[in-house]
Amino acid sequence: MRLVLLGAPGAGKGTQAKKLIEKYGIPQISTGDILRKAVADGTPLGKEAKSYMDKGELVPDTVVIGLVKDRIAQDDCKKGYILDGFPRNTSQAETIDKVLSEMNVPLDVALSVDVDKNYLMKRLTGRRTCRACQHMYNVFFSPPKTEGVCDKCGSELYQREDDKEETIKKRLDVYEAQTAPLIEYYSGKNILKSVKGEGSIEDIFKEICALLNAI
Ligand code: AP5
Ligand code: MG
């Protein structure tokens, strides 16, 4: 299954993707995670990407499309994959569609996780992520047992650089202007499914599985 997860910053794309990996045995390709790793490693790509990410803006298409093309060509993507945070605008969507249709492996489904804007700020300012295993917590909704420490592996939790209120506002604006139009785009291709991303993580996951199993 080749799946795109659509949704605003904080909608729960990463949270649900991690559960989908386990259930369907396909990898998550998060362009945000790939870029954050490049920033942490101080690579030339990371240095270029950082200035955009810190401002809450999109990294240039050429950079991101190249990353995704390389990643989907790897062996573990043969059975499918979950694209999380990509595509992010119509140009990225059209480019990847063209690449995949030439390879005869088009996307199967674009799943939009819909969350009311009022919830997103709290989800993002409260997010904490494990440096080692990347498990995600939220200090308001799903706190770790010990503050700052991962329940799963005991490593340190950190807050993302772009989870500051001002940057979040910019990311939400960029989402509305550039990414939200993809809902129409995939609806026009008849591969759009939508799920309400409010309520418990488990209940949302069950609904997603029911939608995917019906394809
Ligand atoms: P990216 O990393 O993709 O960030 P994003 O789209 O802003 O989305 P998030 O990761 O913030 O949210 P999410 O939906 O994954 O939510 P999560 O599951 O973590 O991109 C970051 C930056 O990289 C961009 O700004 C851009 O600069 C660059 N970039 C990336 N891709 C790019 C591309 N294709 N092109 C150009 N630039 C690109 O959940 C959030 C919080 O809510 C967590 O604390 C979680 O525990 C909690 N939570 C989740 N579900 C629930 C629930 N049901 N109830 C209560 N809390 C919940
Ligand atoms: Mg994410």
XYZ file of C-alpha atoms and ligand atoms in Angstrom:
273
model
C 0.000 0.000 0.000
C 1.302 3.422 -0.995
C -0.278 5.942 1.310
C -0.042 9.703 1.744
C -0.920 11.185 5.145
C -2.313 14.695 4.838
C -3.074 17.004 7.726
C -2.135 20.240 9.449
C 0.887 20.494 11.741
C -0.115 18.650 14.920
C -2.942 16.681 13.290
C -1.282 13.430 14.393
C 0.316 12.266 11.136
C 3.490 11.078 12.843
C 1.613 9.502 15.741
C -0.655 7.480 13.439
C 2.162 6.657 10.996
C 4.113 4.927 13.773
C 1.117 2.685 14.492
C 0.575 1.985 10.781
C 4.204 0.842 10.397
C 3.597 -1.866 12.983
C 0.274 -2.989 11.554
C 1.087 -2.965 7.846
C 4.838 -3.617 7.951
C 5.653 -0.730 5.605
C 8.038 2.158 6.355
C 7.148 5.740 7.212
C 8.837 8.343 5.060
C 8.661 11.599 6.993
C 10.397 14.410 5.133
C 10.338 16.409 8.379
C 12.190 13.615 10.247
C 14.727 13.215 7.407
C 15.376 16.971 7.372
C 15.644 17.201 11.183
C 18.219 14.395 11.151
C 20.222 16.241 8.478
C 20.093 19.403 10.614
C 21.242 17.472 13.718
C 24.060 15.838 11.739
C 25.133 19.226 10.355
C 25.203 18.009 6.737
C 25.105 20.506 3.821
C 21.459 19.524 3.278
C 20.743 20.179 6.961
C 22.442 23.570 6.824
C 20.340 24.581 3.830
C 17.090 23.229 5.307
C 17.509 24.737 8.788
C 16.929 28.348 7.764
C 13.565 27.457 6.213
C 12.457 25.110 9.010
C 13.272 27.613 11.761
C 10.990 30.123 10.048
C 8.200 27.581 9.546
C 8.545 27.829 5.764
C 8.772 25.010 3.247
C 12.188 23.764 2.193
C 12.622 24.171 -1.631
C 10.841 21.530 -3.714
C 13.958 20.370 -5.554
C 15.619 19.391 -2.267
C 12.647 17.531 -0.848
C 11.605 15.773 -4.052
C 15.147 14.435 -4.467
C 15.062 13.034 -0.927
C 11.781 11.257 -1.478
C 12.753 9.820 -4.870
C 15.900 8.311 -3.322
C 14.023 6.941 -0.347
C 11.195 5.227 -2.269
C 13.748 3.527 -4.526
C 15.075 1.558 -1.534
C 14.259 -2.114 -1.058
C 12.071 -1.755 2.018
C 9.622 0.379 -0.008
C 8.790 -2.395 -2.482
C 5.686 -3.440 -0.510
C 4.630 0.179 -0.056
C 5.192 3.104 2.260
C 3.586 5.883 4.244
C 4.429 9.389 3.051
C 4.182 11.726 6.063
C 4.546 15.450 5.386
C 5.077 14.977 1.670
C 3.771 16.187 -0.739
C 3.325 19.627 0.750
C 2.146 21.629 -2.281
C 0.685 21.009 -5.712
C 4.037 21.079 -7.431
C 5.427 18.292 -5.182
C 2.201 16.282 -5.661
C 2.298 16.561 -9.456
C 5.985 15.684 -9.612
C 5.679 12.565 -7.481
C 2.551 11.458 -9.356
C 4.466 11.695 -12.609
C 7.434 9.747 -11.246
C 5.213 7.000 -9.798
C 3.015 6.696 -12.868
C 6.111 6.267 -15.057
C 7.157 3.429 -12.730
C 3.604 2.025 -12.826
C 3.254 2.199 -9.056
C 0.739 5.021 -8.383
C -0.378 6.120 -4.935
C -3.277 4.035 -3.559
C -4.738 6.438 -1.038
C -4.381 9.929 0.400
C -5.703 10.028 3.939
C -6.559 13.408 5.387
C -6.476 13.635 9.195
C -8.807 16.521 10.020
C -8.423 18.392 13.305
C -10.014 21.691 14.334
C -7.450 24.511 14.351
C -8.178 25.287 18.025
C -6.580 22.012 19.185
C -3.377 22.307 17.180
C -1.482 24.932 19.193
C -1.745 22.907 22.435
C -0.774 19.701 20.680
C 2.341 21.330 19.225
C 3.516 23.372 22.211
C 2.995 20.271 24.395
C 4.820 17.824 22.126
C 7.964 16.131 23.436
C 9.945 13.539 21.455
C 12.473 10.937 22.584
C 15.966 11.622 21.263
C 16.707 7.919 20.982
C 13.552 6.012 19.942
C 11.525 9.023 18.612
C 8.458 8.042 20.675
C 6.149 11.038 21.052
C 4.506 12.420 24.166
C 2.405 15.419 24.978
C 2.726 17.195 28.304
C -1.002 18.029 28.221
C -2.535 14.883 26.721
C -0.109 11.971 27.094
C 2.716 12.900 29.479
C 5.605 10.560 30.251
C 5.638 8.978 33.719
C 8.743 11.007 34.640
C 9.064 14.529 33.233
C 11.626 14.728 30.416
C 12.312 10.975 30.315
C 11.054 8.436 27.761
C 8.859 5.690 29.293
C 9.968 3.236 26.603
C 13.770 3.576 26.627
C 14.715 5.977 29.443
C 16.340 8.519 27.088
C 15.931 12.283 27.165
C 12.870 13.978 25.657
C 13.284 17.141 23.618
C 11.083 19.884 22.217
C 11.250 20.584 18.492
C 12.872 23.908 17.484
C 9.852 24.815 15.358
C 7.322 24.161 18.146
C 7.436 27.772 19.367
C 4.194 29.713 19.209
C 5.318 32.201 16.535
C 6.761 29.487 14.287
C 3.676 27.323 14.777
C 1.465 30.205 13.588
C 3.572 30.495 10.444
C 3.454 26.708 9.852
C -0.336 26.755 10.156
C -0.559 29.617 7.626
C 1.754 27.794 5.229
C -0.394 24.676 5.614
C -3.609 26.581 4.770
C -2.084 28.346 1.777
C 0.016 25.566 0.242
C -0.892 22.129 1.606
C -4.652 22.229 2.257
C -5.349 22.522 -1.533
C -4.024 18.950 -1.854
C -7.280 17.699 -0.322
C -9.065 18.891 -3.488
C -6.224 17.595 -5.630
C -6.513 14.007 -4.334
C -10.298 14.183 -4.232
C -10.123 14.917 -7.959
C -8.019 11.783 -8.416
C -10.588 9.729 -6.476
C -8.107 8.487 -3.884
C -9.024 10.766 -0.976
C -10.210 9.381 2.382
C -10.781 11.498 5.483
C -10.793 10.780 9.162
C -11.548 13.063 12.105
C -8.313 13.315 14.083
C -9.943 14.306 17.380
C -10.503 11.877 20.250
C -8.204 9.133 21.504
C -5.170 8.091 19.444
C -6.415 4.487 19.627
C -9.945 5.296 18.384
C -8.577 7.360 15.488
C -6.240 4.509 14.579
C -9.148 2.021 14.525
C -11.063 4.303 12.186
C -8.050 4.659 9.902
C -7.585 0.881 9.756
C -11.259 0.394 8.918
C -10.924 2.885 6.031
C -7.717 1.303 4.734
C -9.043 -2.252 5.005
C -11.998 -1.240 2.835
C -9.754 -0.224 -0.085
P 6.982 18.135 9.636
O 7.944 17.443 10.487
O 6.305 17.395 8.550
O 5.948 18.865 10.583
P 4.380 19.217 10.401
O 3.722 18.962 9.137
O 4.323 20.637 10.859
O 3.666 18.229 11.266
P 4.017 17.781 12.709
O 5.078 16.770 12.684
O 4.243 19.011 13.553
O 2.611 17.181 13.182
P 2.045 15.701 13.082
O 0.789 15.754 12.284
O 3.070 14.708 12.696
O 1.604 15.500 14.603
P 2.192 14.505 15.733
O 1.767 13.109 15.444
O 3.614 14.800 16.001
O 7.721 19.395 8.921
C 8.543 20.269 9.650
C 9.223 21.252 8.701
O 10.069 20.543 7.771
C 8.277 22.077 7.803
O 7.821 23.233 8.456
C 9.199 22.388 6.595
O 10.073 23.435 6.892
C 10.009 21.110 6.460
N 9.376 20.121 5.551
C 8.941 18.877 5.871
N 8.414 18.258 4.796
C 8.528 19.129 3.765
C 8.149 19.087 2.390
N 7.535 18.008 1.858
N 8.411 20.157 1.623
C 9.027 21.253 2.131
N 9.392 21.369 3.422
C 9.146 20.317 4.237
O 1.321 15.005 17.005
C 1.516 16.279 17.572
C 1.294 16.215 19.079
O -0.065 15.893 19.344
C 2.130 15.138 19.809
O 2.508 15.620 21.071
C 1.145 13.963 19.967
O 1.450 13.176 21.112
C -0.178 14.704 20.112
N -1.319 13.951 19.611
C -1.388 13.206 18.471
N -2.622 12.679 18.322
C -3.353 13.121 19.385
C -4.702 12.909 19.795
N -5.552 12.162 19.088
N -5.117 13.515 20.950
C -4.268 14.286 21.687
N -2.979 14.505 21.339
C -2.524 13.929 20.207
Mg 5.147 14.800 12.200
